[in-house]
Coordinates of C-alpha atoms and ligand atoms in Angstrom, one line a residue:
M1 CA 0.0 0.0 0.0
T2 CA 1.6 3.4 -0.9
L3 CA 1.3 6.4 1.5
N4 CA -1.3 8.0 -0.8
E5 CA -3.6 5.0 -0.8
A6 CA -3.4 4.7 2.9
I7 CA -4.2 8.4 3.4
E8 CA -7.3 7.9 1.3
K9 CA -8.3 4.8 3.4
L10 CA -7.9 6.7 6.5
N11 CA -10.0 9.5 5.2
E12 CA -12.8 6.9 4.3
L13 CA -12.4 5.2 7.7
E14 CA -12.8 8.5 9.4
K15 CA -15.9 9.6 7.3
A16 CA -17.5 6.4 8.4
S17 CA -16.6 6.7 12.0
Y18 CA -17.6 10.2 12.3
A19 CA -20.9 9.3 10.8
L20 CA -21.6 6.6 13.2
G21 CA -20.1 8.3 16.3
H22 CA -22.6 11.3 15.3
A23 CA -25.6 9.1 14.9
Q24 CA -25.0 7.4 18.3
S25 CA -24.3 10.5 20.2
I26 CA -27.4 12.2 18.9
L27 CA -29.3 9.1 19.8
Y28 CA -28.2 8.9 23.1
T29 CA -28.8 12.7 23.9
D30 CA -32.2 12.3 22.5
G31 CA -32.9 9.4 24.7
D32 CA -31.7 11.3 27.7
T33 CA -33.5 14.4 27.0
V34 CA -36.7 14.5 25.0
A35 CA -37.5 11.1 23.8
P36 CA -40.5 9.3 25.5
K37 CA -39.7 6.7 28.3
N38 CA -40.7 3.7 26.2
S39 CA -38.5 4.6 23.3
W40 CA -35.6 2.6 24.9
K41 CA -36.4 -0.6 23.3
G42 CA -36.3 0.6 19.7
R43 CA -33.2 2.9 20.4
G44 CA -31.3 -0.1 22.0
K45 CA -31.7 -2.1 18.9
A46 CA -30.4 0.6 16.7
M47 CA -27.6 1.4 19.0
A48 CA -26.5 -2.2 19.2
Y49 CA -26.3 -2.3 15.3
L50 CA -24.4 0.9 15.3
S51 CA -21.7 -0.3 17.7
E52 CA -21.4 -3.5 15.8
L53 CA -20.7 -1.6 12.7
T54 CA -18.2 0.7 14.5
Y55 CA -16.3 -2.4 15.5
K56 CA -16.3 -3.8 12.0
Q57 CA -15.3 -0.6 10.5
L58 CA -12.3 -0.2 12.7
V59 CA -11.2 -3.8 12.9
K60 CA -11.1 -4.8 9.3
P61 CA -7.8 -6.5 8.1
E62 CA -6.7 -3.6 6.0
T63 CA -7.1 -0.9 8.8
G64 CA -3.9 -2.4 10.5
E65 CA -1.9 -1.9 7.2
T66 CA -3.4 1.4 6.4
L67 CA -2.3 2.9 9.8
E68 CA 1.0 1.2 9.7
T69 CA 1.8 2.6 6.3
I70 CA 1.2 6.2 7.6
L71 CA 3.1 5.7 10.8
Q72 CA 6.1 4.4 8.7
H73 CA 6.1 7.6 6.7
K74 CA 6.3 10.3 9.4
D75 CA 8.6 12.5 7.4
E76 CA 6.2 12.6 4.5
T77 CA 3.0 13.0 6.5
D78 CA 1.6 16.3 7.8
E79 CA 1.2 16.5 11.7
V80 CA -2.4 16.2 11.6
T81 CA -2.6 13.1 9.5
F82 CA 0.1 11.5 11.4
R83 CA -1.6 12.1 14.8
R84 CA -4.8 10.8 13.3
A85 CA -3.2 7.5 12.4
E86 CA -1.5 7.4 15.8
I87 CA -4.7 7.7 17.8
L88 CA -6.7 5.3 15.7
K89 CA -3.9 2.9 15.8
E90 CA -4.3 2.9 19.7
S91 CA -8.0 2.3 19.3
Y92 CA -7.3 -0.5 16.6
D93 CA -5.0 -2.3 18.8
E94 CA -7.3 -2.2 21.7
L95 CA -10.3 -3.5 19.8
H96 CA -8.4 -5.8 17.6
M97 CA -7.1 -7.8 20.5
L98 CA -10.8 -8.5 21.7
P99 CA -12.6 -11.2 19.7
M100 CA -15.9 -9.7 18.3
E101 CA -18.1 -12.1 20.5
E102 CA -16.2 -10.8 23.6
Y103 CA -16.6 -7.3 22.7
V104 CA -20.2 -7.6 22.0
A105 CA -20.8 -9.7 25.3
Y106 CA -19.1 -6.8 27.2
Q107 CA -21.3 -4.2 25.5
E108 CA -24.4 -6.2 26.7
L109 CA -23.0 -6.7 30.1
V110 CA -22.4 -2.9 30.4
N111 CA -26.0 -2.1 29.1
E112 CA -27.5 -4.5 31.6
S113 CA -25.3 -3.5 34.5
M114 CA -26.2 0.3 33.9
T115 CA -30.0 -0.6 34.2
V116 CA -29.5 -2.9 37.1
W117 CA -27.3 -0.2 38.8
K118 CA -30.1 2.4 38.6
D119 CA -32.6 0.0 40.3
A120 CA -30.0 -0.9 43.0
K121 CA -29.4 2.8 43.9
D122 CA -33.2 3.5 43.9
G123 CA -33.6 0.7 46.4
S124 CA -30.2 1.1 48.0
D125 CA -29.6 -2.6 47.4
W126 CA -25.9 -3.5 47.1
N127 CA -26.5 -7.2 46.6
L128 CA -28.5 -6.6 43.4
F129 CA -25.6 -4.7 41.7
A130 CA -22.7 -6.9 43.3
P131 CA -22.7 -9.8 40.8
Y132 CA -22.6 -7.4 37.9
L133 CA -19.7 -5.5 39.4
E134 CA -18.1 -8.8 40.0
K135 CA -18.2 -9.5 36.2
L136 CA -17.2 -6.0 35.3
I137 CA -14.1 -6.2 37.4
T138 CA -13.2 -9.6 35.8
A139 CA -13.7 -8.1 32.3
R140 CA -11.8 -5.1 33.0
R141 CA -8.8 -7.1 34.4
R142 CA -8.9 -9.3 31.3
F143 CA -8.9 -6.4 29.2
A144 CA -5.9 -5.0 31.0
S145 CA -4.0 -8.1 30.9
L146 CA -4.6 -8.5 27.2
K147 CA -3.5 -4.9 26.5
A148 CA -0.4 -4.8 28.8
P149 CA 0.2 -8.1 30.7
D150 CA 3.5 -6.7 32.3
K151 CA 1.7 -3.7 33.9
P152 CA -0.5 -3.7 37.1
A153 CA -4.2 -3.8 35.7
Y154 CA -5.2 -0.6 37.5
D155 CA -2.3 1.4 35.7
V156 CA -3.7 0.1 32.5
L157 CA -7.2 1.3 33.2
L158 CA -5.9 4.6 34.6
D159 CA -4.0 5.1 31.3
L160 CA -7.2 4.8 29.3
H161 CA -8.7 8.0 31.0
E162 CA -5.5 9.9 31.7
K163 CA -2.7 9.2 29.4
D164 CA 0.5 7.9 31.3
A165 CA -1.1 8.3 34.6
T166 CA 0.2 5.6 37.3
M167 CA -0.4 4.5 40.7
A168 CA 3.2 5.6 41.3
E169 CA 2.3 9.2 40.3
L170 CA -1.1 9.4 41.8
D171 CA -0.4 8.0 45.3
P172 CA 1.8 10.9 46.3
F173 CA -0.7 13.3 44.5
F174 CA -3.7 12.2 46.6
R175 CA -1.6 11.9 49.8
A176 CA -0.6 15.5 49.5
L177 CA -4.2 16.6 49.0
R178 CA -5.3 14.6 52.0
E179 CA -2.3 15.9 54.2
D180 CA -2.8 19.5 53.2
L181 CA -6.5 19.7 53.0
S182 CA -7.9 17.6 56.0
P183 CA -6.7 20.2 58.8
V184 CA -8.5 23.0 56.7
I185 CA -11.6 21.1 56.2
K186 CA -11.8 20.3 60.0
E187 CA -11.3 24.0 60.8
V188 CA -13.9 25.1 58.3
A189 CA -16.4 22.6 59.4
A190 CA -15.8 23.8 63.1
R191 CA -16.8 27.4 61.7
E192 CA -19.9 26.3 60.0
K193 CA -22.0 29.0 58.4
P194 CA -25.9 29.1 58.4
V195 CA -27.4 28.9 54.8
P196 CA -28.4 32.5 54.1
A197 CA -32.2 32.9 53.8
F198 CA -32.2 34.1 50.2
L199 CA -30.8 30.8 48.9
K200 CA -34.0 29.1 49.9
G201 CA -35.8 30.5 46.9
P202 CA -38.2 29.4 45.8
W203 CA -36.7 29.4 42.2
P204 CA -39.3 28.7 39.7
V205 CA -38.0 26.4 36.9
E206 CA -39.5 28.7 34.0
K207 CA -37.1 31.6 35.4
Q208 CA -34.1 29.3 35.8
R209 CA -34.5 28.5 32.1
I210 CA -34.2 32.1 31.3
F211 CA -31.4 32.5 33.7
S212 CA -29.6 29.6 32.1
Q213 CA -29.6 31.3 28.7
K214 CA -28.2 34.4 30.3
V215 CA -25.4 32.6 32.2
M216 CA -24.5 30.7 28.8
A217 CA -24.2 34.2 27.1
L218 CA -22.0 35.4 30.1
E219 CA -19.7 32.3 29.7
G220 CA -19.6 33.3 25.7
I221 CA -21.4 30.3 24.5
D222 CA -22.6 30.7 21.0
P223 CA -26.2 29.6 21.0
L224 CA -26.1 28.9 17.3
C225 CA -23.6 26.0 18.0
C226 CA -24.6 24.8 21.6
T227 CA -28.2 24.3 23.1
L228 CA -29.2 23.4 26.6
G229 CA -31.5 20.2 27.5
E230 CA -32.7 19.0 30.7
T231 CA -31.8 15.5 32.2
E232 CA -31.4 13.8 35.5
H233 CA -27.6 13.8 35.3
P234 CA -26.1 16.8 33.5
F235 CA -23.5 16.1 30.6
T236 CA -22.1 17.5 27.5
S237 CA -22.0 15.7 24.3
G238 CA -20.4 17.2 21.1
T239 CA -20.3 15.8 17.6
N240 CA -18.3 18.7 16.1
K241 CA -17.6 22.3 17.0
W242 CA -20.9 23.5 15.4
D243 CA -23.0 21.0 17.2
V244 CA -22.4 20.7 21.0
R245 CA -25.2 19.7 23.5
I246 CA -25.2 20.3 27.2
T247 CA -27.8 19.6 29.9
T248 CA -28.8 20.6 33.4
H249 CA -31.3 19.7 36.1
Y250 CA -33.6 22.2 37.8
H251 CA -34.5 22.2 41.4
E252 CA -37.2 24.6 42.6
D253 CA -35.5 25.0 46.0
D254 CA -31.8 25.3 44.8
V255 CA -30.7 27.8 42.1
L256 CA -27.1 27.0 42.6
S257 CA -27.2 23.4 41.6
S258 CA -28.3 24.1 37.9
L259 CA -26.2 27.3 37.7
Y260 CA -23.0 25.5 38.3
S261 CA -24.1 22.5 36.1
V262 CA -24.6 25.0 33.3
I263 CA -21.2 26.6 33.9
H264 CA -19.5 23.2 34.2
E265 CA -20.9 21.8 31.1
G266 CA -20.4 25.0 29.4
G267 CA -16.6 24.7 30.1
H268 CA -16.9 21.2 28.5
A269 CA -18.6 22.8 25.5
L270 CA -16.3 25.7 25.1
Y271 CA -13.3 23.2 24.8
E272 CA -15.2 21.2 21.9
M273 CA -16.2 24.4 20.2
D274 CA -12.7 25.8 20.1
V275 CA -10.9 22.9 18.4
R276 CA -9.3 24.0 15.1
D277 CA -11.3 23.7 11.9
D278 CA -9.0 21.3 10.2
M279 CA -9.3 18.6 12.9
Q280 CA -13.2 18.6 12.6
F281 CA -14.9 15.4 11.8
T282 CA -11.7 13.5 12.6
C283 CA -10.6 11.7 15.8
L284 CA -8.7 14.8 16.8
A285 CA -11.9 16.7 17.5
D286 CA -12.2 16.0 21.0
G287 CA -10.4 16.5 24.4
V288 CA -7.1 15.1 24.9
T289 CA -7.9 13.2 28.1
M290 CA -10.7 13.1 30.5
G291 CA -8.5 15.1 33.1
V292 CA -7.7 18.0 30.5
H293 CA -11.4 18.1 29.8
E294 CA -12.4 18.4 33.5
S295 CA -9.6 20.9 33.9
Q296 CA -11.6 23.1 31.5
S297 CA -15.0 22.5 32.9
R298 CA -13.9 22.8 36.5
F299 CA -11.8 26.0 35.5
Y300 CA -15.1 28.0 34.5
E301 CA -17.2 26.5 37.3
N302 CA -14.8 27.1 40.3
L303 CA -11.9 29.1 39.5
I304 CA -14.1 31.7 37.4
G305 CA -17.6 30.8 38.5
R306 CA -16.9 30.9 42.3
S307 CA -14.5 33.6 42.2
R308 CA -15.1 37.0 44.1
A309 CA -14.9 38.9 40.6
F310 CA -17.5 36.9 38.9
C311 CA -20.0 37.8 41.6
T312 CA -20.3 41.3 40.1
P313 CA -21.7 40.1 36.7
L314 CA -23.5 37.3 38.3
L315 CA -25.4 39.3 40.9
K316 CA -26.5 41.6 37.9
V317 CA -28.0 38.8 36.1
M318 CA -29.6 37.1 39.2
K319 CA -31.1 40.6 40.1
E320 CA -32.6 40.8 36.6
V321 CA -34.1 37.5 36.6
F322 CA -34.9 37.1 40.2
P323 CA -35.6 40.6 41.4
E324 CA -37.6 39.4 44.6
Q325 CA -35.3 36.5 45.7
M326 CA -32.2 38.5 45.3
K327 CA -33.6 41.7 46.9
G328 CA -30.8 43.6 49.0
V329 CA -28.2 40.9 48.6
T330 CA -24.8 42.2 48.2
E331 CA -21.8 40.8 46.2
D332 CA -20.0 39.8 49.3
E333 CA -23.1 37.8 50.6
L334 CA -23.3 36.0 47.3
Y335 CA -19.6 35.1 47.3
S336 CA -20.1 33.6 50.7
A337 CA -23.2 31.9 49.6
I338 CA -21.5 30.2 46.7
N339 CA -18.6 29.0 48.6
L340 CA -20.2 27.4 51.6
S341 CA -18.2 24.3 52.7
K342 CA -19.2 21.4 54.5
P343 CA -18.1 17.6 54.4
S344 CA -20.9 15.8 52.9
L345 CA -21.9 12.5 51.3
I346 CA -22.4 13.1 47.7
R347 CA -19.5 14.0 45.4
T348 CA -21.3 15.7 42.7
E349 CA -22.8 18.2 45.2
A350 CA -19.6 18.6 47.2
D351 CA -18.0 22.0 47.5
E352 CA -14.8 22.9 46.0
L353 CA -12.6 22.4 49.1
T354 CA -13.8 18.9 50.1
Y355 CA -14.5 17.7 46.5
S356 CA -11.0 16.1 45.7
L357 CA -11.2 13.8 48.9
H358 CA -14.4 12.3 47.6
V359 CA -12.4 11.4 44.5
M360 CA -9.4 10.2 46.5
I361 CA -11.7 7.8 48.4
R362 CA -12.8 6.2 45.2
Y363 CA -9.2 6.1 43.9
E364 CA -8.3 4.1 47.0
L365 CA -11.1 1.5 46.6
E366 CA -10.7 1.1 42.8
K367 CA -7.0 0.4 43.4
A368 CA -7.9 -2.4 46.1
M369 CA -10.8 -3.7 43.9
I370 CA -8.9 -4.1 40.7
G371 CA -5.7 -5.1 42.4
G372 CA -7.7 -7.9 44.2
D373 CA -7.4 -6.8 47.7
L374 CA -10.9 -5.9 48.3
K375 CA -13.9 -8.2 47.6
V376 CA -17.0 -6.8 46.1
A377 CA -19.0 -7.7 49.2
D378 CA -16.7 -5.7 51.4
I379 CA -16.9 -2.5 49.2
P380 CA -20.0 -0.9 51.3
G381 CA -18.1 -1.3 54.6
E382 CA -14.8 0.0 53.3
W383 CA -16.6 2.9 51.6
N384 CA -18.4 3.9 54.8
R385 CA -15.3 3.5 56.8
L386 CA -13.2 5.9 54.6
Y387 CA -16.1 8.4 54.4
K388 CA -15.9 8.4 58.3
E389 CA -12.1 8.5 58.5
V390 CA -11.6 10.9 55.7
L391 CA -14.6 13.5 55.7
G392 CA -15.8 12.7 59.2
V393 CA -19.4 11.9 57.9
D394 CA -21.7 8.9 58.5
V395 CA -23.1 7.3 55.3
P396 CA -26.7 6.2 56.1
D397 CA -27.3 3.8 53.2
D398 CA -25.6 2.7 50.0
K399 CA -27.7 4.7 47.9
H400 CA -26.0 7.7 49.4
G401 CA -22.7 5.7 49.6
C402 CA -21.2 3.5 47.2
L403 CA -24.1 3.2 44.8
Q404 CA -24.1 7.0 44.3
D405 CA -21.9 7.0 41.1
S406 CA -22.7 5.5 37.8
H407 CA -19.0 5.0 36.8
W408 CA -18.5 1.3 37.9
S409 CA -21.8 0.2 36.0
F410 CA -20.3 1.3 32.7
G411 CA -16.8 -0.3 33.6
G412 CA -15.3 3.1 34.0
M413 CA -12.8 2.1 36.9
G414 CA -9.6 4.4 36.5
Y415 CA -12.0 7.4 35.4
F416 CA -12.4 9.2 38.9
P417 CA -8.8 10.3 39.4
S418 CA -9.3 12.6 36.2
Y419 CA -11.6 14.9 38.3
A420 CA -9.0 15.6 40.7
L421 CA -6.2 15.9 38.3
G422 CA -8.5 18.2 36.2
S423 CA -9.0 20.6 39.1
A424 CA -5.2 20.8 39.8
Y425 CA -4.4 21.2 36.2
G426 CA -6.7 24.2 36.2
V427 CA -5.1 26.1 39.1
Q428 CA -1.8 25.8 37.5
M429 CA -3.1 27.2 34.3
L430 CA -4.7 30.0 36.1
Q431 CA -1.4 30.9 37.7
E432 CA 0.1 31.0 34.2
M433 CA -2.8 33.0 32.8
E434 CA -2.5 35.6 35.4
K435 CA 0.9 36.5 34.1
D436 CA -0.4 37.1 30.6
I437 CA -3.8 38.9 31.2
D438 CA -5.6 40.8 33.8
V439 CA -8.1 38.0 34.5
W440 CA -10.0 39.4 37.5
T441 CA -10.6 42.9 35.9
T442 CA -12.1 41.3 32.8
V443 CA -14.1 38.8 34.8
A444 CA -15.6 41.5 37.0
K445 CA -16.8 43.3 33.8
G446 CA -18.5 40.3 32.7
D447 CA -16.3 39.7 29.8
L448 CA -14.9 36.2 29.8
S449 CA -13.5 36.3 26.2
P450 CA -9.9 37.1 27.1
V451 CA -10.0 34.1 29.5
T452 CA -11.4 31.8 26.7
A453 CA -9.0 33.1 24.1
W454 CA -6.0 32.1 26.5
L455 CA -7.4 28.7 27.1
T456 CA -8.1 28.3 23.2
E457 CA -4.5 29.3 22.5
K458 CA -3.0 27.0 25.1
V459 CA -5.5 24.0 25.1
H460 CA -8.6 24.1 23.4
Q461 CA -7.6 24.7 19.8
Y462 CA -5.2 21.5 19.8
G463 CA -8.1 18.9 20.5
H464 CA -6.1 15.7 20.4
L465 CA -3.4 16.9 18.5
K466 CA -0.7 17.4 21.2
K467 CA 0.3 14.7 23.5
P468 CA -0.9 15.6 27.2
C469 CA 2.8 15.3 28.1
D470 CA 3.6 18.1 25.7
L471 CA 0.4 20.1 26.1
L472 CA 0.0 20.2 29.9
P473 CA 3.4 21.2 30.9
A474 CA 3.3 24.2 28.4
A475 CA -0.1 25.4 29.6
M476 CA 0.5 24.9 33.2
G477 CA 4.1 26.3 33.3
G478 CA 5.7 23.0 34.4
P479 CA 4.9 19.5 35.7
L480 CA 1.9 18.7 38.0
D481 CA 2.3 20.0 41.5
A482 CA -0.4 19.1 44.1
T483 CA 0.8 21.9 46.4
V484 CA -0.1 24.6 44.0
Y485 CA -3.7 23.3 44.0
T486 CA -3.9 22.9 47.9
G487 CA -2.2 26.3 48.2
Y488 CA -5.0 27.9 46.2
L489 CA -7.6 26.1 48.2
K490 CA -6.0 26.9 51.6
K491 CA -5.8 30.7 50.6
K492 CA -9.2 30.9 49.4
F493 CA -11.0 29.2 52.3
T494 CA -8.7 30.6 55.1
E495 CA -10.0 34.2 53.9
L496 CA -13.7 33.1 53.3
Y497 CA -13.8 31.5 56.9
K498 CA -11.3 33.8 58.5
L499 CA -9.3 30.9 59.8
Ligands
ZN501 ZN1 -17.4 17.4 33.8

């Protein structure tokens, strides 16, 4: 096969993968937002066939040769084409070593496990989910041993979500978070502030919908390329830079929940919408790792969205939409209200200070679970023990404990650390950004465009083009340093709680 033939075949392969991925993504979003409840049967059938096509499309005999040909001609290939071949080769190798029947059986196991997990969570019934988790762990271990027989299984799973992440790197990272943050969390808990009366609302959903549109405008999201839907669990799904969908969930008694979901998912959306045009419709039009994606969403959510400067434009918009609820509220009162901190049970509702310790608990459990040191039956007890030890909270039942997250039900072991890593990456990027632009003056004016332009230049535009080991140090001004992240949190909460 000549290089030109290989590039032509690569283009054909990507055209088909893009179309299949687009269809799957829209089906999924539709199913989770506006489709009628009973539509799942028909959608499941269509989705199963599309994933079979995706497998066959990538794992045909000529794909290996196509990609190899391009990889052997690095000097004659442009950067974008070469990287596309490199990324697809990784996916090809992963899928190729799994026999088709095993791949399909795993997809079926995941589908069933996700349904069972929902019932198990609703009924707080660990025993219902346990046999499925057992099978998922076996499947993930088998996958890891096929991919890299010489590596610890959990390192292989970490690498899937955060390229090159290992336990050797993450152990000291999480240890530093725990050692640095635990004393501050304890002191803050001892100075617990009451929830201010204005936060209690009520916040009519109709008004919150208007508020969301204004918040998206404030964040600089183009409504011609990104729309907002409503789901139980907020998410972002992007098929290309001109079509990104984000979702939120409204609570009548809590305006902050949806506000920060919109800002968070909006951060993911901005990343997807700012990837360079020449990478659209290819495997490069995506975030480079889960951690980098989370670094962007959590950047807007916390570093900008929960900053003192952002309270100026935020309060203005809140007073426009909710004049009665926000009557007499000052910027300082709003700043204090959006930064209340208290150790709690649920990760997704945790405040900025305690959040990464929720992640650390899951990391410890996953290491033991995949490493074979923790039996599935013992997970609830170990979960509850760690929550008491690390955060000082008593877990009343598994619904509010080890059944709260969906990740294990889709085989996503190794995913959680990305949330904490992303938060830490973001703080180091902010430090660099502050050297280049006057972040807080522009945020206080309600103009986030210089912030987004900086992130686009350093991160967004590249999509999957640059490797994380090249992209991150350049954007963060050096390697990952847990103490920059903990230093930021300690300073912020020492001031907020006058420690
Ligand atoms: Zn996210």
